[in-house]
XYZ file of N, CA and C in Angstrom:
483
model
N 13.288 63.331 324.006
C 14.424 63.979 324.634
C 14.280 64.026 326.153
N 12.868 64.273 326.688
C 13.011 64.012 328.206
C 13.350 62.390 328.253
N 13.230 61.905 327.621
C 13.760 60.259 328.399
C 14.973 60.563 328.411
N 16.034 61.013 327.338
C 17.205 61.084 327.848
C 17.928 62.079 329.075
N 16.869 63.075 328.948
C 16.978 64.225 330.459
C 16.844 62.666 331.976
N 15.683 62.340 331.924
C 15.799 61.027 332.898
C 16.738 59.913 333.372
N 17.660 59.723 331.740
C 18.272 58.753 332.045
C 19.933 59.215 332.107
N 20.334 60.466 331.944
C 21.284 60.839 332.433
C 21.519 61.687 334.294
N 20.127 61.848 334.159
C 19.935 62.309 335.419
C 19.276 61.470 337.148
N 19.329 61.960 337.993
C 18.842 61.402 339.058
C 19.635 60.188 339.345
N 18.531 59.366 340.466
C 19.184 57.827 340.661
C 20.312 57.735 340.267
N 21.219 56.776 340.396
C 22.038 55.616 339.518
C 22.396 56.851 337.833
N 23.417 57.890 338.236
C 23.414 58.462 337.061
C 24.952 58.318 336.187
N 25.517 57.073 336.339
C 26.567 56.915 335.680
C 26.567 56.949 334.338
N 27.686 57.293 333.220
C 26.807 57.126 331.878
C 26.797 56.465 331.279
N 27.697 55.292 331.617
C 27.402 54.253 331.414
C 26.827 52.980 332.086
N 25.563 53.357 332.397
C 24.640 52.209 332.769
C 23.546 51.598 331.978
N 24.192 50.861 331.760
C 23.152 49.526 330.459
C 22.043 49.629 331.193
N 21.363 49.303 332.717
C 20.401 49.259 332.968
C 19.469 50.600 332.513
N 19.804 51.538 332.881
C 18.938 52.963 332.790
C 19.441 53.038 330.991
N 20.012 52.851 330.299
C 20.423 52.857 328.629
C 19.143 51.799 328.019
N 18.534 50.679 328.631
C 18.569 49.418 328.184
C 16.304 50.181 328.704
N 15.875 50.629 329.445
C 14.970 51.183 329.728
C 14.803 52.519 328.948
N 15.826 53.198 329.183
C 15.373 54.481 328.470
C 15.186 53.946 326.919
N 15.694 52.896 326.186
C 15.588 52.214 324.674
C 14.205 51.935 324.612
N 13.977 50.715 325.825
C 12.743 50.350 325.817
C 11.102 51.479 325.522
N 11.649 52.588 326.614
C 10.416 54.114 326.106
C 10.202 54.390 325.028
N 11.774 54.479 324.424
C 11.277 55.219 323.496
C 11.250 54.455 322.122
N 11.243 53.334 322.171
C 10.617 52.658 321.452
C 9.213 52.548 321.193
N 8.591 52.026 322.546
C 7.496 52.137 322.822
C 6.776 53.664 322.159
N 7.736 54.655 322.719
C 6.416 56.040 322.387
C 6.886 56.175 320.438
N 7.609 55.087 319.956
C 8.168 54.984 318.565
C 7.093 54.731 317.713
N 6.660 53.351 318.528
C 5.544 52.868 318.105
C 4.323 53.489 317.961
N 4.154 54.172 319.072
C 2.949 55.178 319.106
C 2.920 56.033 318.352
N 3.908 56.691 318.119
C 4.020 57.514 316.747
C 4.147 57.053 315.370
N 4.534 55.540 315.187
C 3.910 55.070 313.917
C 2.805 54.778 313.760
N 1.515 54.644 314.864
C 0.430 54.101 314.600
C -0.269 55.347 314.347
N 0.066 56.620 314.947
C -0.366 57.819 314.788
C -0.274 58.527 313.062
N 0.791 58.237 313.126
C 1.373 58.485 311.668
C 0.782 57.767 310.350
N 0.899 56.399 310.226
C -0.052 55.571 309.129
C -1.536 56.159 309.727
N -1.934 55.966 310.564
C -3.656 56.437 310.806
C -3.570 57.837 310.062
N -3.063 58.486 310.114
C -3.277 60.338 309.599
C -3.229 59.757 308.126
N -1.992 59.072 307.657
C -1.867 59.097 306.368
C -2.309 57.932 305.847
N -3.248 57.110 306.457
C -4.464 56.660 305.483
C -5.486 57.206 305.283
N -5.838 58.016 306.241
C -6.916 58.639 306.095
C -6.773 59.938 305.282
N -5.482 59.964 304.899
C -5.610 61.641 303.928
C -5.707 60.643 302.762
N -4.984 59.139 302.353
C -5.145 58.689 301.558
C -6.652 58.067 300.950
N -7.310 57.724 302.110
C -8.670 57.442 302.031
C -10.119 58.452 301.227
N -9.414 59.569 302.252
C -10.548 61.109 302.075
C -9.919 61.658 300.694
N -8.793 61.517 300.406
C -8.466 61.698 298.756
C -7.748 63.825 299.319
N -7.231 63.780 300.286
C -6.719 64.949 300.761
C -5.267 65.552 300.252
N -5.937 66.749 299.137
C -4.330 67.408 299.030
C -3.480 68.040 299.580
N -2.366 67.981 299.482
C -1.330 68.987 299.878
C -1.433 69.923 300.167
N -1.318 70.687 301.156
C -1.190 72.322 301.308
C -0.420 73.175 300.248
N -0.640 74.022 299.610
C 0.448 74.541 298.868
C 0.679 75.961 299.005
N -0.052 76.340 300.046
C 0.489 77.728 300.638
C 1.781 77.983 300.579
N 2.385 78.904 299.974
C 3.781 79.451 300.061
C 4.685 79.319 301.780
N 3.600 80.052 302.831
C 3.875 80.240 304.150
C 4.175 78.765 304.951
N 2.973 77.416 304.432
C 3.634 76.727 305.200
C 4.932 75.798 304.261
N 5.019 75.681 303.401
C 5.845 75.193 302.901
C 7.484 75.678 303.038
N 7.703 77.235 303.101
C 8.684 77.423 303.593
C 8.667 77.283 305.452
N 7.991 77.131 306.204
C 7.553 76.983 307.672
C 7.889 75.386 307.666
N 7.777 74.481 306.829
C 8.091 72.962 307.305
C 9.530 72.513 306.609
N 9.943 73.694 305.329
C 11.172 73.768 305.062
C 12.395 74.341 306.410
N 11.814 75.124 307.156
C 12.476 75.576 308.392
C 12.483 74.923 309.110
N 11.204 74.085 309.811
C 11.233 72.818 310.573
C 11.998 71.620 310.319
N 12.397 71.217 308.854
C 12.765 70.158 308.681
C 14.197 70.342 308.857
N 14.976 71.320 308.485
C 16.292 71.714 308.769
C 16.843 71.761 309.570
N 15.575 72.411 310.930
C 16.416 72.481 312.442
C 16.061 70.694 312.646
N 15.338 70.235 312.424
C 15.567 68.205 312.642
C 16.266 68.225 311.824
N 17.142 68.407 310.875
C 17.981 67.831 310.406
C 19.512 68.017 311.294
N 19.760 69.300 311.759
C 20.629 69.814 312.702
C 20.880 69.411 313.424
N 19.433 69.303 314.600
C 19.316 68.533 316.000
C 19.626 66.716 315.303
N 19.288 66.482 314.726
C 19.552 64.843 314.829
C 20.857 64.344 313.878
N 21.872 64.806 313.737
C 23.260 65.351 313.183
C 23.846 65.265 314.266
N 23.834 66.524 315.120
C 24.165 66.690 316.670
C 24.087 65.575 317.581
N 22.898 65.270 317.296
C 22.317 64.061 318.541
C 23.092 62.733 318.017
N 23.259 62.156 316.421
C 24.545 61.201 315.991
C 25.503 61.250 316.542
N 26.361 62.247 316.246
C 27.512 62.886 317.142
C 27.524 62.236 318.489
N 26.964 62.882 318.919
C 27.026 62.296 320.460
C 26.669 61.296 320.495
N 25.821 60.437 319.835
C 25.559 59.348 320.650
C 26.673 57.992 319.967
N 27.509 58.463 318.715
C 28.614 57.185 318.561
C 29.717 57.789 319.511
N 29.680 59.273 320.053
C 30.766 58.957 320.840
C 30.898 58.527 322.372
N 29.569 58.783 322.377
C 28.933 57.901 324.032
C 28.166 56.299 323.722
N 28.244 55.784 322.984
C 28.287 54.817 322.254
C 26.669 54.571 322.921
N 26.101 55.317 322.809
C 24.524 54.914 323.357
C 23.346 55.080 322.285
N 22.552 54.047 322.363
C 21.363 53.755 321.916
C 20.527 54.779 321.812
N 20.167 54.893 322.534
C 18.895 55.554 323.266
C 19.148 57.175 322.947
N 20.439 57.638 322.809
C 20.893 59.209 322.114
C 20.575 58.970 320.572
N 21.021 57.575 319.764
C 21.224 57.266 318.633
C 19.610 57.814 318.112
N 18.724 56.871 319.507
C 17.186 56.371 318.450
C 16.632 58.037 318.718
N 16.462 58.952 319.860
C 16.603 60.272 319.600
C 16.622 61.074 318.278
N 18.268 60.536 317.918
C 18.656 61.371 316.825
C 17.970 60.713 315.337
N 17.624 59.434 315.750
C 17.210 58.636 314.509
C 15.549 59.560 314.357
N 14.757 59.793 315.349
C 13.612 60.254 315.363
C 13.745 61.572 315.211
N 14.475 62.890 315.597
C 14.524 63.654 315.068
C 14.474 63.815 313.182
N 15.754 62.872 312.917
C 15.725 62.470 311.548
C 14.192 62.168 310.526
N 13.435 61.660 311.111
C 11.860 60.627 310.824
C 11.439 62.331 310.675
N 11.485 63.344 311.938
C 10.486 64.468 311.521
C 11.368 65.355 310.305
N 12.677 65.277 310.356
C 13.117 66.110 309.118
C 12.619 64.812 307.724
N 12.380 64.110 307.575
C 11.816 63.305 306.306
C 10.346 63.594 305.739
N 10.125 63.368 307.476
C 8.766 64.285 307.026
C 8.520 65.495 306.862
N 9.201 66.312 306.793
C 8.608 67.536 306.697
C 9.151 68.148 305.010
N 10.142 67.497 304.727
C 10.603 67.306 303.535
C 9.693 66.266 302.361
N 9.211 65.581 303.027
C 8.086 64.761 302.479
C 7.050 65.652 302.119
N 6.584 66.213 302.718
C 6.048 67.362 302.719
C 5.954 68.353 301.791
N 6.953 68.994 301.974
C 7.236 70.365 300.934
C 7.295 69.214 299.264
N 8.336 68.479 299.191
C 8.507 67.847 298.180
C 6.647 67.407 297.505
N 5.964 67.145 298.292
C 4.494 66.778 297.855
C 3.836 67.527 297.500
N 4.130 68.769 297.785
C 3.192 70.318 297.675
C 4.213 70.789 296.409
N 5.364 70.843 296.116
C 6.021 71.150 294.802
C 5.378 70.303 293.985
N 5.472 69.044 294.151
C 5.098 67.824 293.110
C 3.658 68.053 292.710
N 2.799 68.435 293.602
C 1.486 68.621 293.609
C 1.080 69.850 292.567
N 1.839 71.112 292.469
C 1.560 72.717 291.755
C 1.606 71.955 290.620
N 2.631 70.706 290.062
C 2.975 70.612 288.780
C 2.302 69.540 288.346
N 1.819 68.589 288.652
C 0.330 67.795 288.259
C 0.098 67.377 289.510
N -1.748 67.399 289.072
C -2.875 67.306 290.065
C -3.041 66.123 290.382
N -2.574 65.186 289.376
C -2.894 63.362 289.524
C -2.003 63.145 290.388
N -1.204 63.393 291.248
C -0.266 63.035 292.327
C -0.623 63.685 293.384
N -1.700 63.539 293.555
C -2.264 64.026 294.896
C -2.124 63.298 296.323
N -2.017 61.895 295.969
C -1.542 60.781 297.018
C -0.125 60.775 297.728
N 0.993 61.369 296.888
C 1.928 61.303 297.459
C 2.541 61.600 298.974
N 1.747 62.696 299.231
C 1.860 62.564 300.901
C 1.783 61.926 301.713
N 0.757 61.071 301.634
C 0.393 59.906 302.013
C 1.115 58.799 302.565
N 1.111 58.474 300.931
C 2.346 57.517 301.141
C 3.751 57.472 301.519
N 4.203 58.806 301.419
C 5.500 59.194 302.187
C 4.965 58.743 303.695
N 4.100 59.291 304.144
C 3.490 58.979 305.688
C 3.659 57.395 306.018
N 2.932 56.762 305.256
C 2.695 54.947 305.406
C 4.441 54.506 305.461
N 5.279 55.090 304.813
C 6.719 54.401 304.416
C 7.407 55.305 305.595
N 7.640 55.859 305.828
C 8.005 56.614 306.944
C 7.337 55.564 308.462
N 6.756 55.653 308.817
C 5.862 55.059 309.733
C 5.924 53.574 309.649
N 6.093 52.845 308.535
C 6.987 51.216 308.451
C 8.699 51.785 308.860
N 9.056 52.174 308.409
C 10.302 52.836 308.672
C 11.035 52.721 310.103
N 9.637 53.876 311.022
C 10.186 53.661 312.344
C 9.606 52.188 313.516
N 8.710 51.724 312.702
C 8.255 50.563 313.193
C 9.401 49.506 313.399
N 10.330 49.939 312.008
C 11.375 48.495 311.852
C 12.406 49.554 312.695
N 12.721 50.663 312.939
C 13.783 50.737 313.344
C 13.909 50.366 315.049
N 12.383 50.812 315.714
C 11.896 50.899 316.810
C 11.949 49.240 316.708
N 11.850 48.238 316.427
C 11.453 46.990 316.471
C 13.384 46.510 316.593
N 14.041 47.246 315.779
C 15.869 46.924 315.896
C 16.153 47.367 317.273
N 15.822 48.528 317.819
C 16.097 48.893 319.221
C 15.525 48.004 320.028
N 14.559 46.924 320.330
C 13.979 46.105 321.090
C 15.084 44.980 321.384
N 15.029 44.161 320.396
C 15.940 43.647 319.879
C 16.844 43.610 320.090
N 17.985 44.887 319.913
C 19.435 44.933 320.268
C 19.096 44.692 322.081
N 18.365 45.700 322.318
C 18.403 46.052 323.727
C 17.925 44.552 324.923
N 17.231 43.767 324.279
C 17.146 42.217 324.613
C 18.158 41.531 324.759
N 19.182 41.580 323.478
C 19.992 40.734 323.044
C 21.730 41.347 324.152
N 21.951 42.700 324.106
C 22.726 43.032 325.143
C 22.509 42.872 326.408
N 20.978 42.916 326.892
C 20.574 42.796 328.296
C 20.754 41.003 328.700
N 20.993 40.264 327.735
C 20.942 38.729 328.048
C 22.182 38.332 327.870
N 23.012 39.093 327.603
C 24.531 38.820 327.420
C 25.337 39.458 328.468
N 24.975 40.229 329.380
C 25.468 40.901 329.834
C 25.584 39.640 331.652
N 26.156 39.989 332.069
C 26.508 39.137 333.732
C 25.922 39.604 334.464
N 24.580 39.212 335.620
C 23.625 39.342 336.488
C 24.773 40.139 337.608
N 25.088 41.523 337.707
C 26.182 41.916 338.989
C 25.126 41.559 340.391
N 23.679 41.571 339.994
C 23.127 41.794 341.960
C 23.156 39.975 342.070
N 23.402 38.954 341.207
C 23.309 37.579 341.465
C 24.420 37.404 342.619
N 26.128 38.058 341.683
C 27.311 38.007 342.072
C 27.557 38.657 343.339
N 27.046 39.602 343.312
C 27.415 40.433 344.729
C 26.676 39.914 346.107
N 25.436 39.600 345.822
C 24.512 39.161 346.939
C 24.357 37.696 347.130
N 25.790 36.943 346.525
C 26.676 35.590 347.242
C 27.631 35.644 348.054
């Protein structure tokens, strides 16, 4: 969300500028990525160490609360970003979305878990599929943001003839 505080603000703050739209994509892709490599690493290694679920009452309703307000905020953040037709609000709201999955991933693993013990992995693997998830979505934002930036008409070529 500070990239989009950056890229509506300061410099060159029109709101529609592909250049500062087409960079701010590029970040947060990038910090997309970083959070999928973060994400499969945690959840191989709970898959590895053979690590169960929390099933504390307290945090399970605590990541049921968390996952709701990401579900809210990245609802909101849709909203706005098909009607400002921008990327970079979209992948925001798309990543808000990733933490309400997970946190629902979550609770859903710790219910699944009270009622048999042999499904102890499931967290896990919600983690690994989640984390391919934003890899491919973060990998579509590259992509688009390439493919508009090379279609688009060089204005400093035109002007500085």
């Amino acid at each position: 969300s500070c990239i989009l505080v950056w890229r509506y603000f300061g410099a060159n703050t029109s709101l529609y500028s592909s250049r500062k739209e087409n960079k701010a994509c590029y970040m947060m892709s990038g910090l997309m990525y970083l959070l999928a490599v973060n994400l499969i690493v945690r959840a191989l290694l709970s898959l590895i160490r053979g690590d169960d679920p929390i099933e504390t009452n307290f945090i399970v309703y605590l990541s049921l609360a968390g996952s709701l307000l990401c579900l809210i905020l990245a609802l909101a953040k849709l909203v706005v970003a098909w009607h400002l037709e921008s990327i970079s609000i979209a992948t925001d709201g798309v990543t808000s979305l990733m933490g309400f999955l997970l946190g629902i991933g979550g609770v859903i693993a710790s219910v699944i878990y009270t009622t048999d013990y042999d499904i102890w992995f499931i967290e896990g693997c919600i983690g690994v599929v989640l984390a391919l998830g934003i890899v491919v979505y973060a990998t579509w934002v590259v992509v688009t943001c390439i493919h508009k930036a090379s279609n688009e008409p060089n204005h400093e070529l035109v002007y500085n003839n």
